[in-house]
mmCIF file of C-alpha atoms in Angstrom:
data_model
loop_
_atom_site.group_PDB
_atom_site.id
_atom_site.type_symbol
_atom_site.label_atom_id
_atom_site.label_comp_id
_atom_site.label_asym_id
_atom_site.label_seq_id
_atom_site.Cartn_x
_atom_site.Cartn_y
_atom_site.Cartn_z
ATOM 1 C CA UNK A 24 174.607 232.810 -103.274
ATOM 2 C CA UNK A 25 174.776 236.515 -103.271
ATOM 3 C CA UNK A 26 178.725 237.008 -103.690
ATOM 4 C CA UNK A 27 180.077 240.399 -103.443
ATOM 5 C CA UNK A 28 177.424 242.814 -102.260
ATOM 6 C CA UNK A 29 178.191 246.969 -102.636
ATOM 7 C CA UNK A 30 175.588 249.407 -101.750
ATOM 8 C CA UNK A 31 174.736 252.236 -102.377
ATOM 9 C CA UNK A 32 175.111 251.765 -105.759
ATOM 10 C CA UNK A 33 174.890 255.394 -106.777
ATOM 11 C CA UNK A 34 175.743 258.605 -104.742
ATOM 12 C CA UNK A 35 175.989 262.519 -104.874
ATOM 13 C CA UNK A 36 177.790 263.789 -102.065
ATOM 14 C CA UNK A 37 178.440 267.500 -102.068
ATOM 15 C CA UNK A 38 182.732 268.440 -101.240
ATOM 16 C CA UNK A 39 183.261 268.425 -97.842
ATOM 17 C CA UNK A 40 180.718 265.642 -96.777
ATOM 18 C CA UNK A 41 181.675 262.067 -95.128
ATOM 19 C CA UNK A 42 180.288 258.388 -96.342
ATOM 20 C CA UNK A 43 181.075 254.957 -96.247
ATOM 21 C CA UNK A 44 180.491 252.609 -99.062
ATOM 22 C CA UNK A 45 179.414 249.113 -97.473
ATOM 23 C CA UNK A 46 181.096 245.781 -98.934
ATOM 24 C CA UNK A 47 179.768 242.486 -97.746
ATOM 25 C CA UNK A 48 180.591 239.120 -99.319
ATOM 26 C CA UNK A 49 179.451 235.541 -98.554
ATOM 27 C CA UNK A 50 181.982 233.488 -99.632
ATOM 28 C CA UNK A 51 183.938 233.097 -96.537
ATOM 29 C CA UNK A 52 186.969 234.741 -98.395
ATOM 30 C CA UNK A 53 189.933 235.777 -96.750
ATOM 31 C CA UNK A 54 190.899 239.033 -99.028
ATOM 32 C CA UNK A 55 189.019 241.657 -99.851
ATOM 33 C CA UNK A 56 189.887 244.735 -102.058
ATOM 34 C CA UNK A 57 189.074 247.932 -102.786
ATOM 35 C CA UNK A 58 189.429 249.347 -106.277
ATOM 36 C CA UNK A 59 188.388 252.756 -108.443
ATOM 37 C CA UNK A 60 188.140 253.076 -111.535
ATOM 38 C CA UNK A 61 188.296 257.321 -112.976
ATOM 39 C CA UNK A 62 186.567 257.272 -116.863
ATOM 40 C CA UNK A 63 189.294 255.832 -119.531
ATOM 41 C CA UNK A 64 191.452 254.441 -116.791
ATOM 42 C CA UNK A 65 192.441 250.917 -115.270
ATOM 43 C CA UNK A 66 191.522 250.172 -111.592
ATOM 44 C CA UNK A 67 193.378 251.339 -109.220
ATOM 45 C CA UNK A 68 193.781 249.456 -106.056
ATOM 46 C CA UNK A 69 192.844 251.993 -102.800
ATOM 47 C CA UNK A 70 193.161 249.428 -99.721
ATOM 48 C CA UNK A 71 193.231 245.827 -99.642
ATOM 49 C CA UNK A 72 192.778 243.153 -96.418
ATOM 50 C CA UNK A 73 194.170 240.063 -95.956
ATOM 51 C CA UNK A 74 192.145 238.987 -93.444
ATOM 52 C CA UNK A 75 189.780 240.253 -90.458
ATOM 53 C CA UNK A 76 192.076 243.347 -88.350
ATOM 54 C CA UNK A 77 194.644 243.321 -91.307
ATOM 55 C CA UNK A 78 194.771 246.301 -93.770
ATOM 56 C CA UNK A 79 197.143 247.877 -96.176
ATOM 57 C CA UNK A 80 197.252 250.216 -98.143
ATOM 58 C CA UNK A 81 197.152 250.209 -102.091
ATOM 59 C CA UNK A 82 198.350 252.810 -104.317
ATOM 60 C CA UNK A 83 195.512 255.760 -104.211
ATOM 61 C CA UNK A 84 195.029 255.350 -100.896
ATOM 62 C CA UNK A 85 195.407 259.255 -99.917
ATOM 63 C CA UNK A 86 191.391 260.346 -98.841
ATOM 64 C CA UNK A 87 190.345 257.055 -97.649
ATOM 65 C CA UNK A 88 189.945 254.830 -94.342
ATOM 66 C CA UNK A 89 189.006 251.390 -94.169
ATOM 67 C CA UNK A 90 188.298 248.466 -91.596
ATOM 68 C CA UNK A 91 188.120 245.007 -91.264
ATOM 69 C CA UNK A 92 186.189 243.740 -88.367
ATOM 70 C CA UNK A 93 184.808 240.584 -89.559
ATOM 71 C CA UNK A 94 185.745 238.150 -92.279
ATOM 72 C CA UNK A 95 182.440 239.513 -94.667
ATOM 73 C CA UNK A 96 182.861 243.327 -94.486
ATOM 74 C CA UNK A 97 184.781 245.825 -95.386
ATOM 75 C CA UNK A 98 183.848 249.208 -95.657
ATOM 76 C CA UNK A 99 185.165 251.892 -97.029
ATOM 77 C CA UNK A 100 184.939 255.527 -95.954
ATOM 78 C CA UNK A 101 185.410 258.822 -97.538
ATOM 79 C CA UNK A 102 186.163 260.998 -94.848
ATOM 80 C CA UNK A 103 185.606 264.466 -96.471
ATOM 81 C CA UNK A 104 184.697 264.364 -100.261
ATOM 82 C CA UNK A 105 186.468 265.711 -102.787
ATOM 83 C CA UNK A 106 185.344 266.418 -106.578
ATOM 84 C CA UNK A 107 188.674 264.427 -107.243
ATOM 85 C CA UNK A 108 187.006 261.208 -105.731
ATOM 86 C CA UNK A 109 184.269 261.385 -108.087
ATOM 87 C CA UNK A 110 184.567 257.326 -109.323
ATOM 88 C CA UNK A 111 183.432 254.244 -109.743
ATOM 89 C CA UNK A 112 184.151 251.981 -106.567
ATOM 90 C CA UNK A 113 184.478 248.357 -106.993
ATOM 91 C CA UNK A 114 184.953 245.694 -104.131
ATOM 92 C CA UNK A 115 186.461 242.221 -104.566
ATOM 93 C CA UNK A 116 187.029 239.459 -102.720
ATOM 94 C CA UNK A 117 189.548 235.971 -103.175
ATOM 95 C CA UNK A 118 189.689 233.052 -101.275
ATOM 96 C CA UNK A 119 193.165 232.068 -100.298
ATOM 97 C CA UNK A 120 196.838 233.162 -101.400
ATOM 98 C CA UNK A 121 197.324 231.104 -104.369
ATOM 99 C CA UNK A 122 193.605 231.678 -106.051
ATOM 100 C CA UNK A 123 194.441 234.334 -108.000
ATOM 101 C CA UNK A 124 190.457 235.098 -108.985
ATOM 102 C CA UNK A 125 188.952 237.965 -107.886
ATOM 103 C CA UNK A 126 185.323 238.382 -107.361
ATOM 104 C CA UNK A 127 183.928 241.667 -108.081
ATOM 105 C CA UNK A 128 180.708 243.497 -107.207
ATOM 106 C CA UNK A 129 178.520 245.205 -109.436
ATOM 107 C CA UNK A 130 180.580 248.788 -108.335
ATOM 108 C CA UNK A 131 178.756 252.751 -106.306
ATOM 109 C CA UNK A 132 179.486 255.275 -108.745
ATOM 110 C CA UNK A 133 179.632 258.851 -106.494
ATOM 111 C CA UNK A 134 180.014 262.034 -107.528
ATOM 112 C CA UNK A 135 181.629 264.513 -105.868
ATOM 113 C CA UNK A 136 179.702 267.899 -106.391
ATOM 114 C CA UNK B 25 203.105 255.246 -113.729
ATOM 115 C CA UNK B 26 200.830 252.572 -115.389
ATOM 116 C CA UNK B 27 202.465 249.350 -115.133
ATOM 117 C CA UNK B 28 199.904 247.664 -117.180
ATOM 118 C CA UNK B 29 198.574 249.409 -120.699
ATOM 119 C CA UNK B 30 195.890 248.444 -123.261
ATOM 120 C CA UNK B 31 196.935 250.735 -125.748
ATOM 121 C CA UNK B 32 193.772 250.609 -127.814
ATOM 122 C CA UNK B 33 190.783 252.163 -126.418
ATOM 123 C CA UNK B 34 187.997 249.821 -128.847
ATOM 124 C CA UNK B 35 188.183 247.626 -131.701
ATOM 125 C CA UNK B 36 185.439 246.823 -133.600
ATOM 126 C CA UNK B 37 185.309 242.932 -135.266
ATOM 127 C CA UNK B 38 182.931 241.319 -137.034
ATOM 128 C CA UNK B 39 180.570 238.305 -135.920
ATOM 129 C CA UNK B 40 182.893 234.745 -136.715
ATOM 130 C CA UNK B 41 185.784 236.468 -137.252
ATOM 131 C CA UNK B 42 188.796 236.723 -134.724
ATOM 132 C CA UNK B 43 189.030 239.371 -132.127
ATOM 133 C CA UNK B 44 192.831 240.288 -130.692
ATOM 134 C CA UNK B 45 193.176 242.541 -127.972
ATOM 135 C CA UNK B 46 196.241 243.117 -126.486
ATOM 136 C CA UNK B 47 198.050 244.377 -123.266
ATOM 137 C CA UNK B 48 202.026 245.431 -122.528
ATOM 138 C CA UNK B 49 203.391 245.530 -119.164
ATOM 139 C CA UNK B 50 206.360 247.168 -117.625
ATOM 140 C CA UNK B 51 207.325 245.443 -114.497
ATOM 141 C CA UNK B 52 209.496 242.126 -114.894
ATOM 142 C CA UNK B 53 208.647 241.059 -111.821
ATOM 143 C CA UNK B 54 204.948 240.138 -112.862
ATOM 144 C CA UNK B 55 204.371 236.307 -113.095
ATOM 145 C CA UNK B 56 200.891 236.055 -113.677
ATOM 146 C CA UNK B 57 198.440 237.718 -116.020
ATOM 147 C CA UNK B 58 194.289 237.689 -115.741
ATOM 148 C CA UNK B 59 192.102 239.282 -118.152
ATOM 149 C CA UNK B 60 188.241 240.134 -117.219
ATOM 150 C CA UNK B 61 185.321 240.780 -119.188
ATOM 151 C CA UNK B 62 183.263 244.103 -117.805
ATOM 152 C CA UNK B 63 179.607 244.515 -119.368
ATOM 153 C CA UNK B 64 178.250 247.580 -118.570
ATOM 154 C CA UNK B 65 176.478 248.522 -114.464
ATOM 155 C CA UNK B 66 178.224 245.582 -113.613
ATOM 156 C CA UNK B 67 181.516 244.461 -112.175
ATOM 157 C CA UNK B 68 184.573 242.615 -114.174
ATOM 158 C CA UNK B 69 184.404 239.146 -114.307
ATOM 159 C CA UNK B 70 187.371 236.871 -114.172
ATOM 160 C CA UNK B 71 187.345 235.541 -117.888
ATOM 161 C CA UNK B 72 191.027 233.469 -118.423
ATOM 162 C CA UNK B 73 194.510 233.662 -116.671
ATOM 163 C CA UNK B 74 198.195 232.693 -117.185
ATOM 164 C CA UNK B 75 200.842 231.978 -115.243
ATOM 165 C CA UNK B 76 204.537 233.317 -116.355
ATOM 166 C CA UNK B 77 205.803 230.101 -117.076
ATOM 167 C CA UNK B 78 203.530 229.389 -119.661
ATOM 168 C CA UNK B 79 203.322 230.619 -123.208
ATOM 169 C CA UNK B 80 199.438 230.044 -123.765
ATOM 170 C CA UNK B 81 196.313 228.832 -122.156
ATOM 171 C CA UNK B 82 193.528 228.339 -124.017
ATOM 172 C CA UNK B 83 189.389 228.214 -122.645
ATOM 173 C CA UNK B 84 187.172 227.190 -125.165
ATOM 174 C CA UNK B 85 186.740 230.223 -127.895
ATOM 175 C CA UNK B 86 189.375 232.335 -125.343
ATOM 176 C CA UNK B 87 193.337 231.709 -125.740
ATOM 177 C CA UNK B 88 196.252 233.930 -124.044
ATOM 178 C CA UNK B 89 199.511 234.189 -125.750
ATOM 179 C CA UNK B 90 202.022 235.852 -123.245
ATOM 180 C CA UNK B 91 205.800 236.772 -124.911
ATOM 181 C CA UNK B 92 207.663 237.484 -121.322
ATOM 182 C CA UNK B 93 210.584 238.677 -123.759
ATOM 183 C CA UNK B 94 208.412 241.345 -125.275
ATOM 184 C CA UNK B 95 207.025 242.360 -122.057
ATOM 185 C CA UNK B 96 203.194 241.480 -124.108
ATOM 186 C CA UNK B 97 199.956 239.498 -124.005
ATOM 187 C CA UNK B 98 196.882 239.425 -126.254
ATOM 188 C CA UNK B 99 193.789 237.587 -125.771
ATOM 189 C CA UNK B 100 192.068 236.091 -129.332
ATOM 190 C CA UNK B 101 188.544 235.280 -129.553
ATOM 191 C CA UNK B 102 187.464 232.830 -132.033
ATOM 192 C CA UNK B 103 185.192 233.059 -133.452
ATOM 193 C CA UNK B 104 183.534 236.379 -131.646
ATOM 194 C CA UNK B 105 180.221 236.877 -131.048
ATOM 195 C CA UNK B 106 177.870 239.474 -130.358
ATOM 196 C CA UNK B 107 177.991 238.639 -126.379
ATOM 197 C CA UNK B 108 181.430 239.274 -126.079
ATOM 198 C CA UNK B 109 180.809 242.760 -126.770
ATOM 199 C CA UNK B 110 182.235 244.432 -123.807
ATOM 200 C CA UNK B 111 185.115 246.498 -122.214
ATOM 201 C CA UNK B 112 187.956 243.492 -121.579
ATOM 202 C CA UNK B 113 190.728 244.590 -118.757
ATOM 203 C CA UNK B 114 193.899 243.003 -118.865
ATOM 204 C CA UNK B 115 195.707 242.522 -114.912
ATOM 205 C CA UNK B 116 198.914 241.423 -113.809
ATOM 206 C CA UNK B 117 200.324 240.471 -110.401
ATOM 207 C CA UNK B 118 203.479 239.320 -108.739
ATOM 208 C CA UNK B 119 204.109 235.977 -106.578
ATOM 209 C CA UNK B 120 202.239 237.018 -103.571
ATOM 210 C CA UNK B 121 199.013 237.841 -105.437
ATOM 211 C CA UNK B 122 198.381 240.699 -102.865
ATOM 212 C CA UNK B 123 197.841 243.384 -105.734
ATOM 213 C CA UNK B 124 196.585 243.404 -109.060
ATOM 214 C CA UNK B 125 197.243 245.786 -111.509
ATOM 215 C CA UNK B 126 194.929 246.729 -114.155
ATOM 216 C CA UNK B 127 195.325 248.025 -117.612
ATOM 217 C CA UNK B 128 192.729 250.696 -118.725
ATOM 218 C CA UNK B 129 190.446 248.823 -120.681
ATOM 219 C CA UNK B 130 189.720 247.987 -124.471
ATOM 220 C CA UNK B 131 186.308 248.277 -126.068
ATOM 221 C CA UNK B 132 185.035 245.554 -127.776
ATOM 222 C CA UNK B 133 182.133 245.690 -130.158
ATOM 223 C CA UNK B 134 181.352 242.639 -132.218
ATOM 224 C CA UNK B 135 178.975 243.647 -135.197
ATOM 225 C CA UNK B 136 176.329 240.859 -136.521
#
Protein backbone atom coordinates (compact mmCIF):
# COMPACT_ATOMS: atom_id res chain seq x y z
CA UNK A 1 0.00 0.00 0.00
CA UNK A 2 1.74 2.95 -1.43
CA UNK A 3 -0.39 5.88 0.26
CA UNK A 4 0.27 9.32 -0.78
CA UNK A 5 2.58 9.39 -3.77
CA UNK A 6 4.37 13.09 -4.83
CA UNK A 7 6.82 13.23 -7.56
CA UNK A 8 9.15 14.90 -8.52
CA UNK A 9 10.55 15.02 -5.38
CA UNK A 10 13.08 17.73 -6.08
CA UNK A 11 12.99 20.59 -8.73
CA UNK A 12 14.87 23.75 -10.10
CA UNK A 13 12.75 25.67 -12.23
CA UNK A 14 14.18 28.93 -13.47
CA UNK A 15 11.34 32.34 -12.86
CA UNK A 16 9.10 32.42 -15.46
CA UNK A 17 8.79 28.59 -16.21
CA UNK A 18 5.45 26.35 -15.76
CA UNK A 19 5.20 22.73 -13.82
CA UNK A 20 2.90 20.60 -12.21
CA UNK A 21 3.68 18.63 -9.16
CA UNK A 22 1.76 15.15 -9.49
CA UNK A 23 -0.21 13.77 -6.28
CA UNK A 24 -1.65 10.32 -6.46
CA UNK A 25 -3.00 8.38 -3.48
CA UNK A 26 -4.47 4.85 -3.11
CA UNK A 27 -6.57 4.97 -0.41
CA UNK A 28 -9.79 5.70 -2.05
CA UNK A 29 -9.94 9.03 0.01
CA UNK A 30 -12.30 11.60 -0.61
CA UNK A 31 -10.04 14.88 0.34
CA UNK A 32 -7.02 15.74 -0.77
CA UNK A 33 -4.82 18.81 0.16
CA UNK A 34 -2.28 20.79 -0.84
CA UNK A 35 0.14 22.35 1.62
CA UNK A 36 3.74 24.45 1.63
CA UNK A 37 5.79 24.76 3.96
CA UNK A 38 8.62 28.21 3.51
CA UNK A 39 11.90 27.34 6.07
CA UNK A 40 10.86 28.17 9.92
CA UNK A 41 7.20 28.29 9.06
CA UNK A 42 3.94 26.12 9.61
CA UNK A 43 2.13 24.70 6.50
CA UNK A 44 0.16 26.61 4.79
CA UNK A 45 -2.81 25.20 3.09
CA UNK A 46 -2.73 26.31 -0.99
CA UNK A 47 -5.94 24.33 -2.38
CA UNK A 48 -7.84 21.61 -0.97
CA UNK A 49 -10.67 19.05 -2.74
CA UNK A 50 -13.40 17.54 -1.33
CA UNK A 51 -13.99 15.24 -3.77
CA UNK A 52 -13.46 14.49 -7.68
CA UNK A 53 -14.60 18.18 -9.77
CA UNK A 54 -14.67 20.01 -6.31
CA UNK A 55 -11.89 22.54 -5.42
CA UNK A 56 -11.33 25.44 -3.14
CA UNK A 57 -9.13 27.44 -2.41
CA UNK A 58 -6.87 27.65 0.82
CA UNK A 59 -5.13 30.56 2.08
CA UNK A 60 -1.83 31.00 -0.30
CA UNK A 61 -3.56 30.15 -3.07
CA UNK A 62 -2.39 33.31 -5.30
CA UNK A 63 0.21 31.50 -8.20
CA UNK A 64 -1.40 28.23 -8.27
CA UNK A 65 -4.10 26.03 -10.27
CA UNK A 66 -5.30 22.79 -9.39
CA UNK A 67 -7.72 19.91 -10.62
CA UNK A 68 -9.52 17.12 -9.57
CA UNK A 69 -10.49 14.71 -12.22
CA UNK A 70 -10.50 11.50 -10.50
CA UNK A 71 -10.82 10.43 -6.90
CA UNK A 72 -6.62 9.53 -6.76
CA UNK A 73 -5.09 12.71 -8.28
CA UNK A 74 -4.61 15.91 -7.80
CA UNK A 75 -2.14 17.92 -9.30
CA UNK A 76 -0.91 20.92 -8.73
CA UNK A 77 0.47 23.48 -11.17
CA UNK A 78 2.69 26.42 -11.00
CA UNK A 79 1.78 28.38 -13.81
CA UNK A 80 4.79 30.79 -14.08
CA UNK A 81 7.45 30.40 -11.26
CA UNK A 82 8.36 32.74 -9.02
CA UNK A 83 11.57 32.84 -6.60
CA UNK A 84 8.74 33.49 -3.95
CA UNK A 85 7.39 29.85 -4.56
CA UNK A 86 10.60 28.40 -3.75
CA UNK A 87 9.06 25.57 -0.98
CA UNK A 88 8.50 22.52 0.17
CA UNK A 89 5.12 21.02 -1.27
CA UNK A 90 3.32 18.48 0.67
CA UNK A 91 0.08 16.54 -0.44
CA UNK A 92 -2.42 14.87 1.91
CA UNK A 93 -5.21 12.99 1.72
CA UNK A 94 -8.37 11.96 4.48
CA UNK A 95 -10.98 9.68 4.14
CA UNK A 96 -14.32 11.08 5.09
CA UNK A 97 -15.60 14.34 6.99
CA UNK A 98 -15.30 13.29 10.47
CA UNK A 99 -11.61 11.47 10.18
CA UNK A 100 -9.75 14.18 11.05
CA UNK A 101 -6.18 12.29 10.00
CA UNK A 102 -4.35 13.44 7.35
CA UNK A 103 -2.03 11.41 5.33
CA UNK A 104 0.94 13.08 4.05
CA UNK A 105 3.50 12.36 1.34
CA UNK A 106 7.05 12.43 1.64
CA UNK A 107 6.87 16.41 0.09
CA UNK A 108 8.93 18.14 -3.90
CA UNK A 109 11.07 20.71 -2.61
CA UNK A 110 11.52 23.38 -5.86
CA UNK A 111 13.43 26.14 -6.14
CA UNK A 112 12.68 28.95 -7.88
CA UNK A 113 15.95 30.35 -9.56
CA UNK B 1 -1.82 36.14 10.75
CA UNK B 2 -0.73 32.75 12.31
CA UNK B 3 -3.57 31.31 14.04
CA UNK B 4 -1.58 28.53 15.41
CA UNK B 5 2.14 29.27 17.10
CA UNK B 6 4.86 26.99 18.56
CA UNK B 7 6.70 29.59 20.11
CA UNK B 8 9.88 27.62 20.63
CA UNK B 9 11.86 26.80 17.68
CA UNK B 10 13.89 23.40 19.55
CA UNK B 11 14.25 22.04 22.87
CA UNK B 12 16.73 19.81 23.69
CA UNK B 13 15.79 16.86 26.59
CA UNK B 14 17.54 14.23 27.77
CA UNK B 15 16.97 10.34 27.14
CA UNK B 16 14.09 9.15 30.14
CA UNK B 17 13.34 12.36 31.02
CA UNK B 18 10.07 14.30 30.00
CA UNK B 19 9.79 16.29 26.88
CA UNK B 20 6.93 19.32 26.80
CA UNK B 21 6.32 21.07 23.78
CA UNK B 22 3.75 23.37 23.52
CA UNK B 23 1.39 25.26 21.05
CA UNK B 24 -1.12 28.56 21.57
CA UNK B 25 -3.85 29.26 19.28
CA UNK B 26 -5.85 32.31 18.50
CA UNK B 27 -9.10 31.38 16.98
CA UNK B 28 -11.98 30.26 19.50
CA UNK B 29 -13.66 28.68 17.05
CA UNK B 30 -11.09 25.68 16.84
CA UNK B 31 -12.50 22.40 18.35
CA UNK B 32 -10.00 20.02 17.57
CA UNK B 33 -6.24 19.89 17.89
CA UNK B 34 -3.66 17.20 16.04
CA UNK B 35 -0.07 17.19 16.54
CA UNK B 36 2.40 15.31 13.92
CA UNK B 37 5.75 14.08 14.15
CA UNK B 38 8.01 15.21 10.86
CA UNK B 39 11.51 13.30 10.56
CA UNK B 40 13.50 14.73 8.14
CA UNK B 41 12.86 14.02 3.67
CA UNK B 42 9.76 12.83 4.83
CA UNK B 43 6.22 13.97 5.38
CA UNK B 44 4.38 14.65 8.97
CA UNK B 45 2.83 11.90 10.41
CA UNK B 46 -0.36 12.04 12.37
CA UNK B 47 1.06 11.27 15.97
CA UNK B 48 -2.12 12.07 18.69
CA UNK B 49 -5.30 14.32 18.52
CA UNK B 50 -7.94 15.97 20.78
CA UNK B 51 -11.14 16.98 20.49
CA UNK B 52 -12.30 20.44 22.32
CA UNK B 53 -14.35 18.84 24.70
CA UNK B 54 -11.76 17.03 26.24
CA UNK B 55 -9.03 18.09 28.60
CA UNK B 56 -6.43 15.21 27.78
CA UNK B 57 -5.87 12.17 25.71
CA UNK B 58 -3.23 10.14 26.36
CA UNK B 59 -1.32 7.30 23.66
CA UNK B 60 1.04 5.28 25.29
CA UNK B 61 4.37 7.52 26.16
CA UNK B 62 2.26 10.64 24.23
CA UNK B 63 -0.46 12.72 26.36
CA UNK B 64 -2.22 16.16 25.20
CA UNK B 65 -3.30 18.57 27.78
CA UNK B 66 -5.52 21.27 26.02
CA UNK B 67 -6.64 24.51 28.50
CA UNK B 68 -9.51 25.99 25.97
CA UNK B 69 -9.49 28.94 28.65
CA UNK B 70 -5.87 29.70 27.98
CA UNK B 71 -6.24 29.36 24.37
CA UNK B 72 -3.00 26.39 24.92
CA UNK B 73 -1.90 22.79 24.37
CA UNK B 74 1.35 20.93 25.06
CA UNK B 75 2.21 17.51 24.19
CA UNK B 76 4.58 15.52 27.07
CA UNK B 77 6.63 12.66 26.20
CA UNK B 78 7.50 10.27 28.82
CA UNK B 79 9.91 9.10 29.02
CA UNK B 80 11.66 10.45 25.54
CA UNK B 81 13.78 8.67 23.55
CA UNK B 82 16.25 9.11 21.01
CA UNK B 83 13.54 8.27 18.10
CA UNK B 84 11.41 10.93 18.94
CA UNK B 85 13.96 13.25 17.87
CA UNK B 86 12.20 15.23 15.30
CA UNK B 87 10.44 18.54 14.27
CA UNK B 88 6.70 18.01 16.07
CA UNK B 89 3.84 20.42 14.37
CA UNK B 90 1.00 21.24 16.34
CA UNK B 91 -2.64 21.75 13.97
CA UNK B 92 -5.92 22.88 14.75
CA UNK B 93 -9.23 22.81 12.86
CA UNK B 94 -12.82 23.83 13.18
CA UNK B 95 -16.12 21.51 12.99
CA UNK B 96 -16.03 20.90 9.35
CA UNK B 97 -12.45 19.60 9.30
CA UNK B 98 -12.02 21.21 5.77
CA UNK B 99 -8.72 23.12 6.85
CA UNK B 100 -6.03 22.57 9.11
CA UNK B 101 -3.91 24.99 10.43
CA UNK B 102 -0.43 24.42 11.34
CA UNK B 103 1.88 25.91 13.84
CA UNK B 104 5.56 26.38 12.67
CA UNK B 105 7.22 23.62 14.15
CA UNK B 106 9.39 22.79 17.34
CA UNK B 107 12.69 20.94 17.21
CA UNK B 108 13.12 18.16 19.22
CA UNK B 109 16.43 16.58 20.01
CA UNK B 110 16.57 13.89 22.64
CA UNK B 111 20.31 13.36 23.77
CA UNK B 112 21.40 9.63 24.95
Amino acid sequence: NAGVTQTPKFRILKIGQSMTLQCTQDMNHNYMYWYRQDPGMGLKLIYYSVGAGITDKGEVPNGYNVSRSTTEDFPLRLELAAPSQTSVYFCASRVTSTNEKLFFGSGTQLSVL
Amino acid sequence: DQQVKQNSPSLSVQEGRISILNCDYTNSMFDYFLWYKKYPAEGPTFLISISSIKDKNEDGRFTVFLNKSAKHLSLHIVPSQPGDSAVYFCAASADNFNKFYFGSGTKLNVKP
